Amino acid sequence: MDTWKKHVVSGGGWLLLGLAVAGYCQSFLAYHFFYQEQFYMFRFSKEYAVDTLWQVGGVTAYLAAFVVQFFLIPFVGPLVMGLSVVVLGWLMKNVWRKIAVSCSLPLLYLLPGICTVWACMDFNYHFDGLLSLLLALVCLNGYLRIGSFRWRMVYGAVTAWVGYLLAGPHLLLAVIAAVLWEVCCGKSRWKGGSLLLLPWGFGLPLLLYGLGWGGEWRLLATPDAYYHPLLLSQKVNYLPGIFVLLNVLVACVLHRNRKSLSGWKSWASWGIQVCLLAGIFHQGIRHYNNARNYEIKVLDYYSRTGQWQQMLDYPGLRAGQNAMHACYQNLALSHLGKLGDELFHYSQCGRWGAVISWNKTVNASMLLSDVYYQMGNLALAQEMAFEGMIASERAVNPRLLLRLIQTNLIGGNDAVAEKYISLLEETCMYAEQAGAYRRFLHHPELLRADEELGARQACIQHVSGLTNSQKAAVDLFQLVRSNPEYRPAFQYCGAICLLCKDLKSFGELMECWKQAETGYSLPVAFQEAWVFMHAGEPELWAAYGVSEAVAGRFKEYGGLVSAGRQDHSLAYRLQNRFGDTFWFYYMFTK
């Protein structure tokens, strides 16, 4: 009965730990997992399996990609991390049981699992690093359970090479830990022979390095193998392995200890250690989960899922200070049809808040592809999708493949679009979405009738010439001329002019809009700019659709400005009543 109670208490404790970690991750890190998912693309195909498995650590890389694809589903990522911490902690605790039976130090044996959560906060870290560490601890537990020294050596020699091929450099930790245990705690008179496992274990990566297979030495023998190969690995990636070896070392030092706490002292010890762990875990998350990067992950998720109002309501939106935030904000306004009306109802940071400068990163490329696609500039939307693919470590991104399907269908490149559709149909999470585009293949009449694709196709029918991001504004004006009925292009073009305070170009846009005789009214912010440009020509206001409310408000604004020319606090007094107008932006915003 006592044993049964211990198992129940122990199982309940592990369950609570897993739920606590999962709950924490869901509360503070949920959008990281959504963001991480798009940099993997697991495919149910023989080609993908062969390409992935035929490399050092290929098995764990294959399994990691399989697991990460489900991070797109809410709660899955946090639950996986909670389960990972529990399994790693349980395996590490079993190592302690085999070496130092009387000692119970959760403060130590839970640290490797906690450190893997920290490492995973960097999307350049590979999830297979966690799985390979798990496999290393499984191999170490198996080694410690073998009673015969001879059979341990056989087991160690086999798992050192086979495990390395399956999971990569983390298996070398099991080799080092096994040798450390043999030297410190082994009872065989031949235990010195266990040192031969070290050259044997490191011999395989050395052989592969000599043959030129696997790249640099650091990618064959260190945790750098679980990080973007072109980037310098972070120190946190080494912490899980370091703490595994530290656990084994401390357990070896305490293996002769026969004293154990009981009663309230045992519970007090556990409570203190768990509280310390919670504090360490939280501080580590605060340190390794960059708050500004996390804000971008949140905005990126809202963008890819079309949650535009949630994006505008997000408390972390800092559009007045950060150009990328402003770009996301204005993209949301455009999708909601509010860009022209409410442009200055939200904080702005100038021209780059409409279209950020491209810095060749995957984040900028994905955002710019979304912005250009919304504008109707299909050439630049496709170019940025390609650039985002290239910037991604694995040169593949399911989200950007969907964009390439859209742009190629609109451009009439059905064969190319079909190739991308076929690739995504081999996935689990994107197959249905990609398959929905098959009906447009070789059916241009269906594409023209589609609200999303057809409207953008009309934008490029009369557009010609090469393009690049440096002439995006010129291209946008050409798009407006080509298809004046497409409101997002018109509103983006006007918004860029106003954010740049380029009234000359805005005037040309207004003339184009007037001549086109479109069926939609002039947005409020554009009305404000027009009356500002023609303050002494009120007869032009009504002719261009300026409402009486805007006209009356402008007169009131002009009167206050004239009366307060010598007032140094004029901007402060005007902000509450006119801070959401183009007039205030033009006069007082740098």
PDB file of N, CA and C in Angstrom, residues 240-282:
ATOM      1  N   PRO A 240      21.973  22.492 -21.503  1.00  0.00           N
ATOM      2  CA  PRO A 240      21.379  21.174 -21.193  1.00  0.00           C
ATOM      3  C   PRO A 240      22.430  20.081 -21.051  1.00  0.00           C
ATOM      4  N   GLY A 241      23.405  20.024 -21.960  1.00  0.00           N
ATOM      5  CA  GLY A 241      24.464  19.021 -21.879  1.00  0.00           C
ATOM      6  C   GLY A 241      25.351  19.205 -20.666  1.00  0.00           C
ATOM      7  N   ILE A 242      25.664  20.464 -20.354  1.00  0.00           N
ATOM      8  CA  ILE A 242      26.503  20.747 -19.191  1.00  0.00           C
ATOM      9  C   ILE A 242      25.825  20.274 -17.912  1.00  0.00           C
ATOM     10  N   PHE A 243      24.519  20.524 -17.804  1.00  0.00           N
ATOM     11  CA  PHE A 243      23.804  20.128 -16.584  1.00  0.00           C
ATOM     12  C   PHE A 243      23.586  18.622 -16.504  1.00  0.00           C
ATOM     13  N   VAL A 244      23.525  17.944 -17.639  1.00  0.00           N
ATOM     14  CA  VAL A 244      23.469  16.477 -17.602  1.00  0.00           C
ATOM     15  C   VAL A 244      24.757  15.933 -16.983  1.00  0.00           C
ATOM     16  N   LEU A 245      25.892  16.425 -17.458  1.00  0.00           N
ATOM     17  CA  LEU A 245      27.177  15.963 -16.921  1.00  0.00           C
ATOM     18  C   LEU A 245      27.347  16.387 -15.467  1.00  0.00           C
ATOM     19  N   LEU A 246      26.861  17.582 -15.119  1.00  0.00           N
ATOM     20  CA  LEU A 246      26.950  18.038 -13.726  1.00  0.00           C
ATOM     21  C   LEU A 246      26.121  17.130 -12.816  1.00  0.00           C
ATOM     22  N   ASN A 247      24.949  16.728 -13.271  1.00  0.00           N
ATOM     23  CA  ASN A 247      24.113  15.801 -12.499  1.00  0.00           C
ATOM     24  C   ASN A 247      24.851  14.489 -12.241  1.00  0.00           C
ATOM     25  N   VAL A 248      25.461  13.932 -13.268  1.00  0.00           N
ATOM     26  CA  VAL A 248      26.185  12.668 -13.118  1.00  0.00           C
ATOM     27  C   VAL A 248      27.364  12.836 -12.168  1.00  0.00           C
ATOM     28  N   LEU A 249      28.081  13.943 -12.299  1.00  0.00           N
ATOM     29  CA  LEU A 249      29.243  14.181 -11.444  1.00  0.00           C
ATOM     30  C   LEU A 249      28.840  14.304  -9.978  1.00  0.00           C
ATOM     31  N   VAL A 250      27.805  15.100  -9.694  1.00  0.00           N
ATOM     32  CA  VAL A 250      27.354  15.286  -8.311  1.00  0.00           C
ATOM     33  C   VAL A 250      26.805  13.971  -7.753  1.00  0.00           C
ATOM     34  N   ALA A 251      26.075  13.225  -8.570  1.00  0.00           N
ATOM     35  CA  ALA A 251      25.563  11.932  -8.120  1.00  0.00           C
ATOM     36  C   ALA A 251      26.701  10.975  -7.789  1.00  0.00           C
ATOM     37  N   CYS A 252      27.761  11.016  -8.586  1.00  0.00           N
ATOM     38  CA  CYS A 252      28.927  10.160  -8.305  1.00  0.00           C
ATOM     39  C   CYS A 252      29.598  10.551  -6.993  1.00  0.00           C
ATOM     40  N   VAL A 253      29.661  11.852  -6.739  1.00  0.00           N
ATOM     41  CA  VAL A 253      30.270  12.327  -5.497  1.00  0.00           C
ATOM     42  C   VAL A 253      29.441  11.881  -4.294  1.00  0.00           C
ATOM     43  N   LEU A 254      28.113  11.853  -4.456  1.00  0.00           N
ATOM     44  CA  LEU A 254      27.218  11.528  -3.334  1.00  0.00           C
ATOM     45  C   LEU A 254      26.786  10.069  -3.316  1.00  0.00           C
ATOM     46  N   HIS A 255      27.399   9.223  -4.149  1.00  0.00           N
ATOM     47  CA  HIS A 255      26.871   7.873  -4.281  1.00  0.00           C
ATOM     48  C   HIS A 255      27.042   7.032  -3.016  1.00  0.00           C
ATOM     49  N   ARG A 256      27.975   7.401  -2.129  1.00  0.00           N
ATOM     50  CA  ARG A 256      28.167   6.642  -0.881  1.00  0.00           C
ATOM     51  C   ARG A 256      27.273   7.158   0.248  1.00  0.00           C
ATOM     52  N   ASN A 257      26.603   8.270  -0.008  1.00  0.00           N
ATOM     53  CA  ASN A 257      25.744   8.837   1.030  1.00  0.00           C
ATOM     54  C   ASN A 257      24.534   7.941   1.275  1.00  0.00           C
ATOM     55  N   ARG A 258      24.290   7.603   2.511  1.00  0.00           N
ATOM     56  CA  ARG A 258      23.167   6.731   2.863  1.00  0.00           C
ATOM     57  C   ARG A 258      22.106   7.452   3.690  1.00  0.00           C
ATOM     58  N   LYS A 259      22.344   8.722   3.935  1.00  0.00           N
ATOM     59  CA  LYS A 259      21.389   9.491   4.725  1.00  0.00           C
ATOM     60  C   LYS A 259      20.343  10.107   3.807  1.00  0.00           C
ATOM     61  N   SER A 260      19.118  10.064   4.232  1.00  0.00           N
ATOM     62  CA  SER A 260      18.038  10.664   3.453  1.00  0.00           C
ATOM     63  C   SER A 260      17.062  11.354   4.399  1.00  0.00           C
ATOM     64  N   LEU A 261      16.474  12.417   3.912  1.00  0.00           N
ATOM     65  CA  LEU A 261      15.514  13.165   4.714  1.00  0.00           C
ATOM     66  C   LEU A 261      14.181  12.435   4.741  1.00  0.00           C
ATOM     67  N   SER A 262      13.435  12.611   5.803  1.00  0.00           N
ATOM     68  CA  SER A 262      12.127  11.976   5.930  1.00  0.00           C
ATOM     69  C   SER A 262      11.147  12.938   6.584  1.00  0.00           C
ATOM     70  N   GLY A 263       9.875  12.623   6.435  1.00  0.00           N
ATOM     71  CA  GLY A 263       8.841  13.438   7.080  1.00  0.00           C
ATOM     72  C   GLY A 263       8.797  14.853   6.540  1.00  0.00           C
ATOM     73  N   TRP A 264       8.592  15.777   7.456  1.00  0.00           N
ATOM     74  CA  TRP A 264       8.431  17.171   7.051  1.00  0.00           C
ATOM     75  C   TRP A 264       9.707  17.755   6.461  1.00  0.00           C
ATOM     76  N   LYS A 265      10.856  17.249   6.869  1.00  0.00           N
ATOM     77  CA  LYS A 265      12.114  17.750   6.310  1.00  0.00           C
ATOM     78  C   LYS A 265      12.203  17.437   4.810  1.00  0.00           C
ATOM     79  N   SER A 266      11.756  16.242   4.437  1.00  0.00           N
ATOM     80  CA  SER A 266      11.763  15.867   3.018  1.00  0.00           C
ATOM     81  C   SER A 266      10.839  16.776   2.212  1.00  0.00           C
ATOM     82  N   TRP A 267       9.628  16.993   2.746  1.00  0.00           N
ATOM     83  CA  TRP A 267       8.687  17.870   2.039  1.00  0.00           C
ATOM     84  C   TRP A 267       9.186  19.308   1.974  1.00  0.00           C
ATOM     85  N   ALA A 268       9.810  19.777   3.052  1.00  0.00           N
ATOM     86  CA  ALA A 268      10.354  21.143   3.063  1.00  0.00           C
ATOM     87  C   ALA A 268      11.471  21.286   2.030  1.00  0.00           C
ATOM     88  N   SER A 269      12.344  20.261   1.970  1.00  0.00           N
ATOM     89  CA  SER A 269      13.433  20.282   0.988  1.00  0.00           C
ATOM     90  C   SER A 269      12.887  20.338  -0.432  1.00  0.00           C
ATOM     91  N   TRP A 270      11.884  19.511  -0.708  1.00  0.00           N
ATOM     92  CA  TRP A 270      11.273  19.513  -2.027  1.00  0.00           C
ATOM     93  C   TRP A 270      10.632  20.870  -2.343  1.00  0.00           C
ATOM     94  N   GLY A 271       9.918  21.399  -1.374  1.00  0.00           N
ATOM     95  CA  GLY A 271       9.244  22.675  -1.594  1.00  0.00           C
ATOM     96  C   GLY A 271      10.218  23.797  -1.898  1.00  0.00           C
ATOM     97  N   ILE A 272      11.307  23.856  -1.132  1.00  0.00           N
ATOM     98  CA  ILE A 272      12.311  24.909  -1.344  1.00  0.00           C
ATOM     99  C   ILE A 272      12.943  24.769  -2.727  1.00  0.00           C
ATOM    100  N   GLN A 273      13.296  23.531  -3.086  1.00  0.00           N
ATOM    101  CA  GLN A 273      13.942  23.313  -4.387  1.00  0.00           C
ATOM    102  C   GLN A 273      13.004  23.633  -5.553  1.00  0.00           C
ATOM    103  N   VAL A 274      11.738  23.257  -5.414  1.00  0.00           N
ATOM    104  CA  VAL A 274      10.779  23.538  -6.484  1.00  0.00           C
ATOM    105  C   VAL A 274      10.563  25.044  -6.636  1.00  0.00           C
ATOM    106  N   CYS A 275      10.499  25.763  -5.521  1.00  0.00           N
ATOM    107  CA  CYS A 275      10.354  27.229  -5.578  1.00  0.00           C
ATOM    108  C   CYS A 275      11.564  27.873  -6.241  1.00  0.00           C
ATOM    109  N   LEU A 276      12.750  27.393  -5.888  1.00  0.00           N
ATOM    110  CA  LEU A 276      13.969  27.902  -6.525  1.00  0.00           C
ATOM    111  C   LEU A 276      13.951  27.622  -8.023  1.00  0.00           C
ATOM    112  N   LEU A 277      13.521  26.416  -8.390  1.00  0.00           N
ATOM    113  CA  LEU A 277      13.443  26.052  -9.807  1.00  0.00           C
ATOM    114  C   LEU A 277      12.464  26.952 -10.559  1.00  0.00           C
ATOM    115  N   ALA A 278      11.332  27.215  -9.939  1.00  0.00           N
ATOM    116  CA  ALA A 278      10.335  28.076 -10.577  1.00  0.00           C
ATOM    117  C   ALA A 278      10.916  29.464 -10.830  1.00  0.00           C
ATOM    118  N   GLY A 279      11.635  29.985  -9.835  1.00  0.00           N
ATOM    119  CA  GLY A 279      12.262  31.287 -10.004  1.00  0.00           C
ATOM    120  C   GLY A 279      13.327  31.274 -11.080  1.00  0.00           C
ATOM    121  N   ILE A 280      14.159  30.227 -11.088  1.00  0.00           N
ATOM    122  CA  ILE A 280      15.207  30.100 -12.108  1.00  0.00           C
ATOM    123  C   ILE A 280      14.594  29.998 -13.500  1.00  0.00           C
ATOM    124  N   PHE A 281      13.540  29.182 -13.622  1.00  0.00           N
ATOM    125  CA  PHE A 281      12.872  28.999 -14.908  1.00  0.00           C
ATOM    126  C   PHE A 281      12.308  30.320 -15.417  1.00  0.00           C
ATOM    127  N   HIS A 282      11.639  31.053 -14.554  1.00  0.00           N
ATOM    128  CA  HIS A 282      11.024  32.324 -14.960  1.00  0.00           C
ATOM    129  C   HIS A 282      12.081  33.345 -15.356  1.00  0.00           C
TER     130      HIS A 282
END
